[in-house]
Amino acid sequence: MKYELYYWPGIPGRGEFVRLALEEAGADYVDVARGGPKDTGGMPAMSDAMSDAKTATPPFAPPILRAGKLLIAQTANILMYLGGKHGLAPTAEAGRLFANQLQLTMTDFVKEAHDTHHPIAAGLYYEDQKPEARRYTEIFLKERMPKYLGYFERVLDQNPKGDKYLIGGKLTYPDLSLFQVVEGLRYAFPDATRRAERRFPLAVALHDRVAERPRIRKYRASPRCIPFNESGIFRHYPELDG
Ligand SMILES: N[C@@H](CCC(=O)N[C@@H](CS)C(=O)NCC(=O)O)C(=O)O
């Protein structure tokens, strides 16, 4: 089956969490809004998927995945689906729930990282909320980022199967997402992240392990991988990197 991913072209954003899972799985997919070898319609096709009046499962926001007859939204939900289909999730119920728990925690983390530059409203420009962004980011870097990273560090440390992966003894989709979060933080807040990372060696080691996976390496060196930029979730504004 060829998957269709619907996500804003031009930013890695939340779409990247889905792309990493598709790439690690070696799945066949088209990034619809960006077009591709068999261009399936670009942005108009994405708008159609967003506003499809006939679907019984309307999405609220991208990323959206079409998998045959299924139209799935919410990053954590998409990953739960892909993880199960492609051996990137535990098979037992407790493990599947824990993977989803970790991914939902990642969702919260990503939202807070986004809010560093948009603490008042997503609909306003960063330039319209700079003082608030400074204040929000100061607390994010001091309290929230270490709290989230500390949580994932603890999960790694407490994994009964060893501290290489978040769950069990092999890679699952939350590992890929933690990699992306660390990448994003390094891009957005290079100084603060460098300082914070010293306290989270297991999370950093997991990041490095994911980066070395052959399919992830190949993907990241390809034009399919969109670099971070100042339109996405993780943005680098030097004045915020406290
Ligand atoms: N919780 C959702 C958030 C989805 C989301 O906020 N998508 C953004 C792009 S990254 C969007 O286009 N939102 C439009 C909106 O919230 O109105 C998820 O994790 O997928």
CSV table of C-alpha atoms and ligand atoms in Angstrom, one decimal:
chain,number,residue,atom,x,y,z
A,1,MET,CA,0.0,0.0,0.0
A,2,LYS,CA,1.2,3.5,-0.8
A,3,TYR,CA,0.6,5.9,2.1
A,4,GLU,CA,-0.3,9.5,1.5
A,5,LEU,CA,1.1,12.0,4.1
A,6,TYR,CA,-0.6,15.4,4.2
A,7,TYR,CA,1.5,18.1,5.8
A,8,TRP,CA,2.5,21.7,5.2
A,9,PRO,CA,5.2,21.8,2.6
A,10,GLY,CA,8.4,23.7,3.6
A,11,ILE,CA,8.7,22.8,7.2
A,12,PRO,CA,9.6,19.6,9.1
A,13,GLY,CA,7.0,20.4,11.8
A,14,ARG,CA,4.9,17.6,13.2
A,15,GLY,CA,5.0,15.9,9.8
A,16,GLU,CA,8.6,15.0,10.5
A,17,PHE,CA,7.6,12.6,13.3
A,18,VAL,CA,5.5,10.7,10.8
A,19,ARG,CA,8.1,10.9,8.1
A,20,LEU,CA,10.8,9.4,10.4
A,21,ALA,CA,8.5,6.4,11.1
A,22,LEU,CA,7.7,5.9,7.4
A,23,GLU,CA,11.3,6.2,6.5
A,24,GLU,CA,12.6,3.8,9.2
A,25,ALA,CA,9.9,1.3,8.1
A,26,GLY,CA,11.0,1.6,4.5
A,27,ALA,CA,7.3,2.3,3.7
A,28,ASP,CA,6.1,3.5,0.3
A,29,TYR,CA,4.6,7.0,0.7
A,30,VAL,CA,4.1,10.3,-1.0
A,31,ASP,CA,4.4,13.6,0.8
A,32,VAL,CA,1.3,14.9,-1.0
A,33,ALA,CA,1.5,18.7,-0.5
A,34,ARG,CA,5.2,18.7,-1.6
A,35,GLY,CA,4.4,16.7,-4.7
A,36,GLY,CA,6.7,13.9,-5.7
A,37,PRO,CA,7.6,11.5,-8.5
A,38,LYS,CA,4.0,10.9,-9.1
A,39,ASP,CA,2.6,14.3,-8.1
A,40,THR,CA,-0.7,13.7,-6.4
A,41,GLY,CA,-1.9,17.3,-6.3
A,42,GLY,CA,0.1,19.4,-3.9
A,43,MET,CA,-1.6,21.9,-1.6
A,44,PRO,CA,-5.0,21.6,-3.3
A,45,ALA,CA,-5.0,17.9,-2.5
A,46,MET,CA,-4.1,18.7,1.1
A,47,SER,CA,-6.9,21.2,1.4
A,48,ASP,CA,-9.3,18.6,-0.1
A,49,ALA,CA,-8.2,16.0,2.5
A,50,MET,CA,-8.7,18.6,5.3
A,51,SER,CA,-12.1,19.6,4.2
A,52,ASP,CA,-13.4,16.4,2.8
A,53,ALA,CA,-17.1,16.6,3.4
A,54,LYS,CA,-17.7,12.9,2.7
A,55,THR,CA,-15.2,11.3,5.2
A,56,ALA,CA,-16.6,9.9,8.4
A,57,THR,CA,-13.3,10.7,10.2
A,58,PRO,CA,-12.7,14.4,9.5
A,59,PRO,CA,-9.2,15.6,10.6
A,60,PHE,CA,-8.7,18.8,12.7
A,61,ALA,CA,-5.2,19.6,11.6
A,62,PRO,CA,-2.2,18.1,9.7
A,63,PRO,CA,-0.3,15.8,9.8
A,64,ILE,CA,-2.9,13.5,8.2
A,65,LEU,CA,-2.2,10.0,6.9
A,66,ARG,CA,-4.3,8.2,4.3
A,67,ALA,CA,-3.8,4.5,4.5
A,68,GLY,CA,-6.1,2.8,2.1
A,69,LYS,CA,-9.6,3.6,3.3
A,70,LEU,CA,-8.3,5.1,6.6
A,71,LEU,CA,-7.9,8.8,7.1
A,72,ILE,CA,-5.9,9.3,10.3
A,73,ALA,CA,-4.9,12.5,12.1
A,74,GLN,CA,-3.1,13.4,15.3
A,75,THR,CA,0.6,12.6,15.2
A,76,ALA,CA,0.5,10.2,18.1
A,77,ASN,CA,-2.5,8.4,16.6
A,78,ILE,CA,-0.8,8.1,13.2
A,79,LEU,CA,2.3,6.8,14.9
A,80,MET,CA,0.4,4.3,16.9
A,81,TYR,CA,-1.1,3.0,13.6
A,82,LEU,CA,2.2,2.9,11.7
A,83,GLY,CA,4.1,1.4,14.7
A,84,GLY,CA,1.7,-1.5,14.8
A,85,LYS,CA,1.9,-2.1,11.1
A,86,HIS,CA,5.6,-1.9,10.7
A,87,GLY,CA,7.1,-3.5,13.8
A,88,LEU,CA,7.9,-0.1,15.4
A,89,ALA,CA,5.7,-0.7,18.4
A,90,PRO,CA,5.6,-3.3,21.2
A,91,THR,CA,3.0,-6.0,20.5
A,92,ALA,CA,1.7,-6.5,24.0
A,93,GLU,CA,-1.0,-4.2,25.2
A,94,ALA,CA,1.0,-2.7,28.1
A,95,GLY,CA,3.8,-1.9,25.8
A,96,ARG,CA,1.5,-0.4,23.1
A,97,LEU,CA,-0.1,1.8,25.8
A,98,PHE,CA,3.3,2.9,27.1
A,99,ALA,CA,4.5,3.8,23.6
A,100,ASN,CA,1.3,6.0,23.2
A,101,GLN,CA,1.9,7.5,26.6
A,102,LEU,CA,5.4,8.5,25.7
A,103,GLN,CA,4.3,9.9,22.3
A,104,LEU,CA,1.5,11.9,23.9
A,105,THR,CA,4.1,13.3,26.3
A,106,MET,CA,6.2,14.2,23.3
A,107,THR,CA,3.1,16.0,21.9
A,108,ASP,CA,2.9,18.1,25.0
A,109,PHE,CA,6.6,18.9,24.8
A,110,VAL,CA,6.4,19.9,21.2
A,111,LYS,CA,3.5,22.2,21.9
A,112,GLU,CA,5.5,23.9,24.6
A,113,ALA,CA,8.5,24.2,22.4
A,114,HIS,CA,6.3,25.8,19.7
A,115,ASP,CA,4.9,28.2,22.3
A,116,THR,CA,8.3,29.6,23.0
A,117,HIS,CA,7.9,31.8,19.9
A,118,HIS,CA,4.1,31.9,20.0
A,119,PRO,CA,3.1,32.2,23.6
A,120,ILE,CA,0.1,34.4,23.0
A,121,ALA,CA,-1.5,33.2,19.8
A,122,ALA,CA,-0.5,31.0,16.8
A,123,GLY,CA,-2.3,33.5,14.6
A,124,LEU,CA,-0.1,36.4,15.5
A,125,TYR,CA,3.5,37.0,14.2
A,126,TYR,CA,6.4,36.3,16.5
A,127,GLU,CA,7.2,40.0,16.2
A,128,ASP,CA,3.9,40.8,17.9
A,129,GLN,CA,4.7,38.7,21.0
A,130,LYS,CA,8.4,39.1,21.5
A,131,PRO,CA,8.4,40.2,25.2
A,132,GLU,CA,6.0,37.4,26.1
A,133,ALA,CA,8.1,34.9,24.0
A,134,ARG,CA,11.2,35.9,26.0
A,135,ARG,CA,9.5,35.4,29.3
A,136,TYR,CA,7.9,32.1,28.2
A,137,THR,CA,11.2,30.8,26.8
A,138,GLU,CA,13.1,31.6,29.9
A,139,ILE,CA,10.9,29.4,32.0
A,140,PHE,CA,10.7,26.7,29.2
A,141,LEU,CA,14.5,26.4,29.2
A,142,LYS,CA,15.0,26.6,32.9
A,143,GLU,CA,12.1,24.3,34.0
A,144,ARG,CA,10.1,22.6,31.3
A,145,MET,CA,12.8,21.4,28.9
A,146,PRO,CA,14.8,19.8,31.7
A,147,LYS,CA,11.7,18.3,33.2
A,148,TYR,CA,10.7,16.6,29.9
A,149,LEU,CA,14.2,15.5,29.0
A,150,GLY,CA,14.6,14.3,32.6
A,151,TYR,CA,11.5,12.2,32.2
A,152,PHE,CA,12.7,10.5,29.1
A,153,GLU,CA,16.1,10.0,30.7
A,154,ARG,CA,14.4,8.2,33.6
A,155,VAL,CA,12.4,6.1,31.3
A,156,LEU,CA,15.6,5.0,29.6
A,157,ASP,CA,17.3,4.4,32.9
A,158,GLN,CA,14.3,2.3,34.3
A,159,ASN,CA,13.9,0.2,31.1
A,160,PRO,CA,14.3,-3.4,32.5
A,161,LYS,CA,15.7,-4.4,29.1
A,162,GLY,CA,18.6,-2.0,29.2
A,163,ASP,CA,19.0,1.7,28.6
A,164,LYS,CA,19.4,1.8,24.9
A,165,TYR,CA,15.8,2.3,23.9
A,166,LEU,CA,12.7,3.8,25.6
A,167,ILE,CA,10.8,0.6,25.5
A,168,GLY,CA,12.1,-3.0,25.6
A,169,GLY,CA,15.2,-4.0,23.7
A,170,LYS,CA,14.6,-2.6,20.3
A,171,LEU,CA,13.7,0.6,18.5
A,172,THR,CA,10.1,1.8,18.7
A,173,TYR,CA,8.5,4.9,17.3
A,174,PRO,CA,8.9,7.1,20.4
A,175,ASP,CA,12.7,6.6,20.0
A,176,LEU,CA,12.4,8.3,16.6
A,177,SER,CA,10.4,11.1,18.0
A,178,LEU,CA,12.8,11.7,20.9
A,179,PHE,CA,15.5,12.0,18.3
A,180,GLN,CA,13.6,14.6,16.4
A,181,VAL,CA,12.8,16.6,19.6
A,182,VAL,CA,16.5,16.7,20.5
A,183,GLU,CA,17.4,17.8,17.0
A,184,GLY,CA,14.8,20.5,17.2
A,185,LEU,CA,16.0,21.8,20.5
A,186,ARG,CA,19.6,21.8,19.3
A,187,TYR,CA,18.5,23.9,16.3
A,188,ALA,CA,16.3,26.3,18.3
A,189,PHE,CA,18.3,26.8,21.4
A,190,PRO,CA,21.9,25.6,20.7
A,191,ASP,CA,23.5,27.1,23.8
A,192,ALA,CA,20.8,26.2,26.3
A,193,THR,CA,20.5,22.7,24.8
A,194,ARG,CA,24.2,22.1,24.9
A,195,ARG,CA,24.3,23.0,28.5
A,196,ALA,CA,21.2,20.9,29.4
A,197,GLU,CA,22.3,17.8,27.5
A,198,ARG,CA,25.1,17.1,29.9
A,199,ARG,CA,22.5,16.0,32.4
A,200,PHE,CA,20.8,13.6,30.0
A,201,PRO,CA,23.4,11.3,28.6
A,202,LEU,CA,21.1,8.4,27.9
A,203,ALA,CA,18.7,10.5,25.8
A,204,VAL,CA,21.7,12.0,23.9
A,205,ALA,CA,23.0,8.5,23.3
A,206,LEU,CA,19.6,7.4,22.0
A,207,HIS,CA,19.5,10.4,19.7
A,208,ASP,CA,23.0,9.4,18.3
A,209,ARG,CA,21.9,5.8,17.9
A,210,VAL,CA,18.9,6.8,15.9
A,211,ALA,CA,20.9,9.2,13.7
A,212,GLU,CA,23.2,6.3,12.8
A,213,ARG,CA,20.4,4.0,11.6
A,214,PRO,CA,21.0,3.4,7.9
A,215,ARG,CA,17.5,4.3,6.7
A,216,ILE,CA,17.4,7.5,8.9
A,217,ARG,CA,20.9,8.5,7.7
A,218,LYS,CA,19.9,8.0,4.1
A,219,TYR,CA,16.7,9.9,4.5
A,220,ARG,CA,18.3,12.9,6.3
A,221,ALA,CA,20.8,13.2,3.5
A,222,SER,CA,18.0,13.2,0.9
A,223,PRO,CA,15.9,16.1,-0.5
A,224,ARG,CA,12.9,14.5,1.2
A,225,CYS,CA,14.2,15.8,4.5
A,226,ILE,CA,13.3,19.5,5.0
A,227,PRO,CA,15.8,21.5,7.2
A,228,PHE,CA,14.5,23.4,10.2
A,229,ASN,CA,13.6,27.0,9.5
A,230,GLU,CA,11.9,30.0,11.0
A,231,SER,CA,8.4,29.0,9.8
A,232,GLY,CA,8.3,25.7,11.7
A,233,ILE,CA,7.9,24.5,15.3
A,234,PHE,CA,11.6,24.7,16.3
A,235,ARG,CA,12.8,28.1,15.3
A,236,HIS,CA,16.1,29.7,16.0
A,237,TYR,CA,15.8,33.2,17.4
A,238,PRO,CA,19.2,34.0,19.0
A,239,GLU,CA,17.6,36.4,21.5
A,240,LEU,CA,15.6,33.5,23.0
A,241,ASP,CA,18.5,31.1,23.5
A,242,GLY,CA,19.2,32.2,27.1
B,1,LIG,N1,-2.0,17.6,18.4
B,1,LIG,C1,-1.9,17.7,17.0
B,1,LIG,C2,-1.6,19.1,16.6
B,1,LIG,C3,-1.7,19.3,15.2
B,1,LIG,C4,-1.3,20.7,14.8
B,1,LIG,O1,-1.3,21.7,15.6
B,1,LIG,N2,-1.0,20.9,13.5
B,1,LIG,C5,-0.5,22.2,13.0
B,1,LIG,C6,0.6,22.0,12.1
B,1,LIG,S1,2.0,21.3,12.9
B,1,LIG,C7,-1.6,22.9,12.3
B,1,LIG,O2,-1.7,23.1,11.1
B,1,LIG,N3,-2.6,23.4,13.1
B,1,LIG,C8,-3.7,24.2,12.6
B,1,LIG,C9,-4.6,24.6,13.8
B,1,LIG,O3,-4.3,24.2,14.9
B,1,LIG,O4,-5.5,25.4,13.5
B,1,LIG,C10,-0.9,16.7,16.5
B,1,LIG,O5,0.0,16.3,17.3
B,1,LIG,O6,-0.9,16.3,15.3
